[in-house]
Short mmCIF file of C-alpha atoms in Angstrom, two decimals:
data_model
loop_
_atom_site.label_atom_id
_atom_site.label_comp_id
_atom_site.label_asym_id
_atom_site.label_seq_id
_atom_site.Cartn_x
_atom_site.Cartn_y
_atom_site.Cartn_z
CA UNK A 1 239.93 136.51 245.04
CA UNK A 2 241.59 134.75 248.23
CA UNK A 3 241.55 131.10 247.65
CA UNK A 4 238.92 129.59 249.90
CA UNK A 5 240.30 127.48 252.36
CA UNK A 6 237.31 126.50 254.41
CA UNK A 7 236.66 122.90 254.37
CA UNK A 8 232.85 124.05 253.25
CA UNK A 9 234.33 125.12 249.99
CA UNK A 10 236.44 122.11 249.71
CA UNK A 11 233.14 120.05 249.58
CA UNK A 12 230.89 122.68 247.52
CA UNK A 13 233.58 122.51 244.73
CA UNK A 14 233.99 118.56 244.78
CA UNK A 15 230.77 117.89 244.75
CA UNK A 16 230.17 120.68 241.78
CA UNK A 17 233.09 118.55 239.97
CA UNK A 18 232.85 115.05 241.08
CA UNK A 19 228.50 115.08 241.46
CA UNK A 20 227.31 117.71 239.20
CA UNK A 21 230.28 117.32 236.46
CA UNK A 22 231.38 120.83 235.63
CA UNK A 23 233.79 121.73 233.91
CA UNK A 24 236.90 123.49 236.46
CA UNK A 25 236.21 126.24 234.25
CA UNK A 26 232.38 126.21 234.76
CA UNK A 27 233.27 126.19 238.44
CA UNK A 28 235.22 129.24 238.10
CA UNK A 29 232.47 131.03 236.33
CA UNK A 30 229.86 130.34 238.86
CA UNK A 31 232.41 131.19 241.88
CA UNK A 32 233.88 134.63 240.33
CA UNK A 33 237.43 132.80 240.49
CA UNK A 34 240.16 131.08 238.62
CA UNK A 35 240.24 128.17 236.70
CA UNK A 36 243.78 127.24 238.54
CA UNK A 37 242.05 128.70 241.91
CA UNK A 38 239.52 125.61 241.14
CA UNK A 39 242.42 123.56 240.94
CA UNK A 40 244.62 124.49 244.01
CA UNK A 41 240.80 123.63 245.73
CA UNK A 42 240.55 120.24 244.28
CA UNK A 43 243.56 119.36 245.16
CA UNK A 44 243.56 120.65 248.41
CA UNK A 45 240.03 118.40 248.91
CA UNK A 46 241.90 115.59 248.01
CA UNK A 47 244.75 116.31 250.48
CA UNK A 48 242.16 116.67 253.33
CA UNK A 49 240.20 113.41 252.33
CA UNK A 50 237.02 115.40 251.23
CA UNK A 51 237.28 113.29 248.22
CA UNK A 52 238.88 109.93 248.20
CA UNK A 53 239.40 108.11 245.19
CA UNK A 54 239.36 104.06 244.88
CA UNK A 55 240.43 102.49 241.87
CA UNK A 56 238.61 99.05 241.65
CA UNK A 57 240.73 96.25 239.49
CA UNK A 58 238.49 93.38 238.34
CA UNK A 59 239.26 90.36 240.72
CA UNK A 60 238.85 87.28 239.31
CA UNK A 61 236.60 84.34 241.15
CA UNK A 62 235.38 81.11 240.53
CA UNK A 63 231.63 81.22 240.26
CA UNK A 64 231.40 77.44 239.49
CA UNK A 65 233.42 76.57 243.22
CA UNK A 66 231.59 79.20 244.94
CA UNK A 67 228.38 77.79 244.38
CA UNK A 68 229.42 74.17 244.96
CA UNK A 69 230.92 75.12 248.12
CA UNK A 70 227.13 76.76 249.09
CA UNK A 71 225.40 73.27 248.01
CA UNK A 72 227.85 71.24 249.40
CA UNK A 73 228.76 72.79 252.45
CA UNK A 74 225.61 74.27 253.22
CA UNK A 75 227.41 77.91 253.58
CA UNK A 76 225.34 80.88 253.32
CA UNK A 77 227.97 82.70 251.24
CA UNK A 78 231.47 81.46 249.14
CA UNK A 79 233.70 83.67 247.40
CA UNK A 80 236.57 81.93 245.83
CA UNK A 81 239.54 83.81 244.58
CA UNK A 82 241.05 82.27 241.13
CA UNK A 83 244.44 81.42 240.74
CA UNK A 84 246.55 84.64 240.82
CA UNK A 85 250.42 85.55 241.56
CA UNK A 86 249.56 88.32 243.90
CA UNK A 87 247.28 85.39 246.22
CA UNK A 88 247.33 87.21 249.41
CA UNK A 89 246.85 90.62 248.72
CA UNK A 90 243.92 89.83 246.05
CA UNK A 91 242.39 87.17 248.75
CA UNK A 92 242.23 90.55 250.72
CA UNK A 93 240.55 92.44 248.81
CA UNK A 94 238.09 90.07 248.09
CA UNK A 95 237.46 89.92 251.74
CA UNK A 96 237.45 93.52 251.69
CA UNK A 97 234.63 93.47 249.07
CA UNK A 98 232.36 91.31 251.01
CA UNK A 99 233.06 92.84 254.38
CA UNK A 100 231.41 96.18 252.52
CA UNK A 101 228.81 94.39 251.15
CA UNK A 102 228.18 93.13 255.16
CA UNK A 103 228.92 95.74 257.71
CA UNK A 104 226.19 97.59 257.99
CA UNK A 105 225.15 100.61 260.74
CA UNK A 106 224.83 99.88 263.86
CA UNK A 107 226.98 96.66 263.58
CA UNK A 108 229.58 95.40 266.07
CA UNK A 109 232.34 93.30 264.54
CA UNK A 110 234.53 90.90 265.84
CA UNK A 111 238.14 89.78 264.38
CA UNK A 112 240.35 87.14 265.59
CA UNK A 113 244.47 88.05 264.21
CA UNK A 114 246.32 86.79 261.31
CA UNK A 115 248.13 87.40 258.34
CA UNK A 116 245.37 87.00 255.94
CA UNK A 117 242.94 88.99 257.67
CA UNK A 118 245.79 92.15 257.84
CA UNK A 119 245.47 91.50 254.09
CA UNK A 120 241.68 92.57 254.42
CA UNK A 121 241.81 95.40 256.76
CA UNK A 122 244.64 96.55 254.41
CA UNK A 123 242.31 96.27 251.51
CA UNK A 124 238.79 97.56 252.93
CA UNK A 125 239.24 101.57 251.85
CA UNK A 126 238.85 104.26 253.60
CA UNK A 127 235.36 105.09 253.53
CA UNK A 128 232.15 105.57 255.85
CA UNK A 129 230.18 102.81 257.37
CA UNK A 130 228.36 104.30 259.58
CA UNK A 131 227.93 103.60 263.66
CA UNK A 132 230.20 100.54 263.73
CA UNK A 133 232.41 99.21 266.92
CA UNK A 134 235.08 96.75 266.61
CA UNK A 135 236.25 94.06 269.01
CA UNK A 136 238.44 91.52 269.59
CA UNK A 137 237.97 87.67 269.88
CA UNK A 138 241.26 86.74 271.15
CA UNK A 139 244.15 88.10 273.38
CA UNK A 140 246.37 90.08 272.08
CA UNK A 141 249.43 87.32 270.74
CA UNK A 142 252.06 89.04 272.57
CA UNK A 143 254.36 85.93 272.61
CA UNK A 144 254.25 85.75 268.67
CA UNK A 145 256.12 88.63 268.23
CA UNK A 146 255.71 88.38 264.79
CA UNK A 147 252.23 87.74 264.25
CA UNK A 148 249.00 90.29 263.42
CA UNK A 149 247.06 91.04 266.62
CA UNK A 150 243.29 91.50 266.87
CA UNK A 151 244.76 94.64 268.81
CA UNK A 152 246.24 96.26 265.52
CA UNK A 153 243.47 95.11 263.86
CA UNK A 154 240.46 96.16 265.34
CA UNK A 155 242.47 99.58 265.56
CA UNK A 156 243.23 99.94 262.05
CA UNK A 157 239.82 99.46 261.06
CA UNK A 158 238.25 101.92 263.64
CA UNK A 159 240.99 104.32 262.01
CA UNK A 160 240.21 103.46 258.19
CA UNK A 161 236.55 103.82 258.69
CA UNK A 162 236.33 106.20 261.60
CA UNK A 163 233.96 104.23 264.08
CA UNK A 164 234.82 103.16 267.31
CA UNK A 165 236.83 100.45 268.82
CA UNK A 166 237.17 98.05 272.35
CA UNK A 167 240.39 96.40 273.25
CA UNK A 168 240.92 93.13 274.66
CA UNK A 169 243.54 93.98 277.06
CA UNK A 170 245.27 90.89 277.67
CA UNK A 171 247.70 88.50 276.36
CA UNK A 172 245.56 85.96 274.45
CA UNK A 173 248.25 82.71 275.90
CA UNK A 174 249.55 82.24 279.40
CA UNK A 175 251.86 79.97 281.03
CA UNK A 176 249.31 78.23 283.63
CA UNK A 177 245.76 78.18 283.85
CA UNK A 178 246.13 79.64 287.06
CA UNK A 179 247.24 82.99 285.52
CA UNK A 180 244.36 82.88 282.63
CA UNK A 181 241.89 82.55 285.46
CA UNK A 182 243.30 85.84 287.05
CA UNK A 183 243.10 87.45 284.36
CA UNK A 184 239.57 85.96 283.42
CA UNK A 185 238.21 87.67 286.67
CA UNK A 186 239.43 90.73 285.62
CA UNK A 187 236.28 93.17 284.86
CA UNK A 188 237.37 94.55 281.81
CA UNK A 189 238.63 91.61 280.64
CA UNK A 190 235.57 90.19 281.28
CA UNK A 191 233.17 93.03 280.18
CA UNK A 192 235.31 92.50 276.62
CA UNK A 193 234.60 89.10 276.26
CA UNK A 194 230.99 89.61 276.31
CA UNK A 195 231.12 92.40 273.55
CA UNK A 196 232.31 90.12 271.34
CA UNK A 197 229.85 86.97 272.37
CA UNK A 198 227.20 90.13 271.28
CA UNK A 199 228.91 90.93 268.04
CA UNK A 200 226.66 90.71 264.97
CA UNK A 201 229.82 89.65 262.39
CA UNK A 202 233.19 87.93 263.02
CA UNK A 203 235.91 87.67 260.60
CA UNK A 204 238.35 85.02 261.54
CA UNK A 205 241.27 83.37 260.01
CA UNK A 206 241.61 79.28 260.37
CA UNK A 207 244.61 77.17 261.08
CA UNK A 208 245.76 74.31 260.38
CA UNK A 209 247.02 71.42 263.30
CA UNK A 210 250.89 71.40 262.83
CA UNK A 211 251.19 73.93 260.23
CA UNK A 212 252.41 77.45 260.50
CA UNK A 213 250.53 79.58 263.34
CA UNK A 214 248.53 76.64 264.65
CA UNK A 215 251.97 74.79 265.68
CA UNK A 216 253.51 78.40 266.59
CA UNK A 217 250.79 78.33 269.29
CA UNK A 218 251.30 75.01 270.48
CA UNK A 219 254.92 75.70 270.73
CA UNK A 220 254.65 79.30 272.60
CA UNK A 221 252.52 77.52 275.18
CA UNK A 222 256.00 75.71 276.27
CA UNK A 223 253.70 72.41 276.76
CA UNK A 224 255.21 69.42 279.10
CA UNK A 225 255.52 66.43 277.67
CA UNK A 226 253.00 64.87 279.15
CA UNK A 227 250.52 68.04 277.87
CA UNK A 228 251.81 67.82 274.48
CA UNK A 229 251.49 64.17 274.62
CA UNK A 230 247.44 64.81 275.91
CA UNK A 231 247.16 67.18 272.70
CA UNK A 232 248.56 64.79 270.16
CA UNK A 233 245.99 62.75 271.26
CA UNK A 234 243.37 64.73 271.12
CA UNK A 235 242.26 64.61 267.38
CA UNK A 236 242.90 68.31 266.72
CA UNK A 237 243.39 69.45 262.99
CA UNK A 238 242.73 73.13 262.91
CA UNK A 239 241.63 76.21 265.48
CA UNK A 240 240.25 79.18 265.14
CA UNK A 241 241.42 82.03 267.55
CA UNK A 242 243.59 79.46 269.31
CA UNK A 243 240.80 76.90 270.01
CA UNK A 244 241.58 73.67 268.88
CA UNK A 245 238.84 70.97 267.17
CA UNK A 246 238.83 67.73 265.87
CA UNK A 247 237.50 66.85 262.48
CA UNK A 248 233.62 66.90 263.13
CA UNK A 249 233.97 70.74 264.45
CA UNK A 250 233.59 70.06 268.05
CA UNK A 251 236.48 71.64 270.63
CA UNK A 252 238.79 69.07 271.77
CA UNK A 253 239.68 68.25 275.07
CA UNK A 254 243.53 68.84 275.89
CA UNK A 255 245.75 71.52 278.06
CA UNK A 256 245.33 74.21 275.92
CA UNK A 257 242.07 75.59 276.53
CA UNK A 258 242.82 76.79 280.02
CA UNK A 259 245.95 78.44 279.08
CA UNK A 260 244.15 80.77 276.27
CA UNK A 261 242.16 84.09 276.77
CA UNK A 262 239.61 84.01 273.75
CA UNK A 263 235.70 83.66 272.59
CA UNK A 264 234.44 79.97 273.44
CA UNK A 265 234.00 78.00 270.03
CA UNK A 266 229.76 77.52 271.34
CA UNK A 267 229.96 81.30 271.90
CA UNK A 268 231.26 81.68 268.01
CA UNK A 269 228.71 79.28 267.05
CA UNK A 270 225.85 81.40 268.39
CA UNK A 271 226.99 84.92 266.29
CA UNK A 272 224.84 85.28 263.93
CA UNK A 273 227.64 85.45 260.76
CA UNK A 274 231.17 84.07 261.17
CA UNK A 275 233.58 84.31 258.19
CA UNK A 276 236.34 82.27 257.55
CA UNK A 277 239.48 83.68 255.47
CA UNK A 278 241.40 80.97 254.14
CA UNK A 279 244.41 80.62 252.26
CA UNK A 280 245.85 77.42 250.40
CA UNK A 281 245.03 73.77 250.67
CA UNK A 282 246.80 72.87 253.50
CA UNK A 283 243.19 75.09 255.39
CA UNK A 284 240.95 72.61 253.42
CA UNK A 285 240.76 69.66 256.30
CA UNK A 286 240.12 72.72 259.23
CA UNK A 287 237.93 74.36 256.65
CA UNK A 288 235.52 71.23 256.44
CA UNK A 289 235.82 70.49 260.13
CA UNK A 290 234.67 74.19 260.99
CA UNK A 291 231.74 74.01 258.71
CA UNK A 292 230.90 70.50 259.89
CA UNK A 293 230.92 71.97 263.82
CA UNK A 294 228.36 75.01 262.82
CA UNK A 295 231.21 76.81 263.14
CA UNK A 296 231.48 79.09 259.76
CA UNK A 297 228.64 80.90 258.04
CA UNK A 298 230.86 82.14 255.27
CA UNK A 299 234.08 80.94 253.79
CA UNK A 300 236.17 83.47 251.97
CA UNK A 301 239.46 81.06 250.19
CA UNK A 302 241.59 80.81 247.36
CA UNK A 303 240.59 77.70 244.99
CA UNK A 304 243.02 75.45 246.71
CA UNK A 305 241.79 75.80 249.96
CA UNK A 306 238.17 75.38 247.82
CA UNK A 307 238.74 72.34 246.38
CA UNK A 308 240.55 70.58 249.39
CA UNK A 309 237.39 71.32 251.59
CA UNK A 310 235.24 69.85 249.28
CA UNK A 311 237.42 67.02 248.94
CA UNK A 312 236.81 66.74 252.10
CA UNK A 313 233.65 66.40 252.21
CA UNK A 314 232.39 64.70 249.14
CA UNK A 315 233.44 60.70 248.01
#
């Protein structure tokens, strides 16, 4: 017998194997083949992605900080990664889990950029989700050359899970307001905007005032002295997607709003769940002010980051 090559076959012998748990030679019985024909066909399913294997480590969390993060911080949901060496990758996947557990049909999701979110589109599998669209709360970060964009993001997701995608196609910082408000009148830039005040789900990632991307911002914006001078002063000690706040939550008023394309911090406030992904304890003060502004629904950290928000916000 020719082997079968139709992707019909491919699923009629996975699912005899995989669902119904024959035997390969069981298979071949009931199909008048080969036991190695059954093979070449198993393998061949695998190669197509008719069947796509996961292999799910245990992922350690701490129950105890989770649930004093909920009380104290009023969250609707914690997960807090223990103390691991591999801190990024596992903070991913334990974003990845709860993204799953989230995203639902029908759903249109929002990300901002960031290194710790690539970790959880790089750990959310390959798998169906159903009638999802993805879209962008922030410019692309074309002046951080080496940053994650919500660009790449929102793409790789649409590609790992095969639903659809919108770009934001602009630069998410510009060098006057003048040029953000040209580009602001733009329809498509605008028309993106408001698919992601709509979204049912955004994932963000959280920065801290003077620390890593949050200062990398302040410096690509090429500030005068007299703006950077405005912005010291202005209380900020974290952003999310390049909006600054002060430590009760609330946006701050300095020269950098006008001179970044992204979602409004009251527009965030109004989705109906906003996760934070958060890595270290340097995120704790930004972590408590976000939570403190109605900013975050759900905070997704490593213990570190746990602890130093509740620091925060406890005597």
């Amino acid at each position: 017998m020719r082997p079968p090559r139709g992707r019909d076959r491919l699923v009629q012998v996975a699912k005899m194997y995989y669902q119904q748990e024959l035997s390969q030679a069981e298979i071949a019985d009931r199909l008048g083949t080969t036991r190695s024909n059954v093979s070449r066909i198993l393998g061949a399913a695998r190669d197509e992605g008719v069947v796509q294997i996961r292999i799910v480590e245990t992922i350690e969390r701490n129950s105890e900080l989770e649930n004093r993060m909920r009380e104290v911080l009023g969250l609707r949901d914690a997960r807090v990664l223990a103390p691991t060496q591999d801190a990024v990758d596992e903070l991913g996947r334990v974003g990845a889990d709860w993204f799953l557990d989230t995203v639902r049909p029908g759903h249109r999701v929002a990300v901002s950029w960031g290194s710790t979110l690539q970790a959880v589109v790089n750990a959310v599998p390959a798998t169906g989700v159903g009638d999802v669209e993805f879209v962008q709360l922030v410019g692309g970060l074309s002046s951080l050359a080496t940053k994650v964009s919500g660009q790449e993001l929102v793409r790789e997701l649409a590609a790992k899970l095969h639903c659809r995608y919108r770009y934001l196609h602009a630069p998410a910082l510009f060098e006057s307001p003048d040029a953000r408000r040209a580009m602001m009148a733009e329809s498509s830039i605008a028309n993106a905007l408001e698919a992601a005040r709509g979204c049912d789900v955004a994932v963000v990632g959280i920065g801290a005032v003077g620390q890593a991307s949050s200062a990398e911002i302040i410096e690509a914006l090429h500030l005068s002295r007299r703006e950077k001078q405005q912005f010291d002063r202005s209380g900020a000690v974290g952003d999310i997607c390049a909006r600054y706040f002060d430590a009760t939550g609330q946006e701050v008023d300095s020269p950098v709003h006008d001179r970044v394309l992204a979602i409004e911090l009251d527009d965030l406030r109004r989705i109906p769940t906003v996760a934070a992904v958060a890595l270290g304890a340097a995120k704790g003060r930004s972590l408590a002010a976000a939570v403190k502004g109605g900013l975050l629904d759900v905070v997704i950290c490593d213990e570190p980051a746990a602890r130093s928000a509740l620091g925060e916000l406890t005597p």
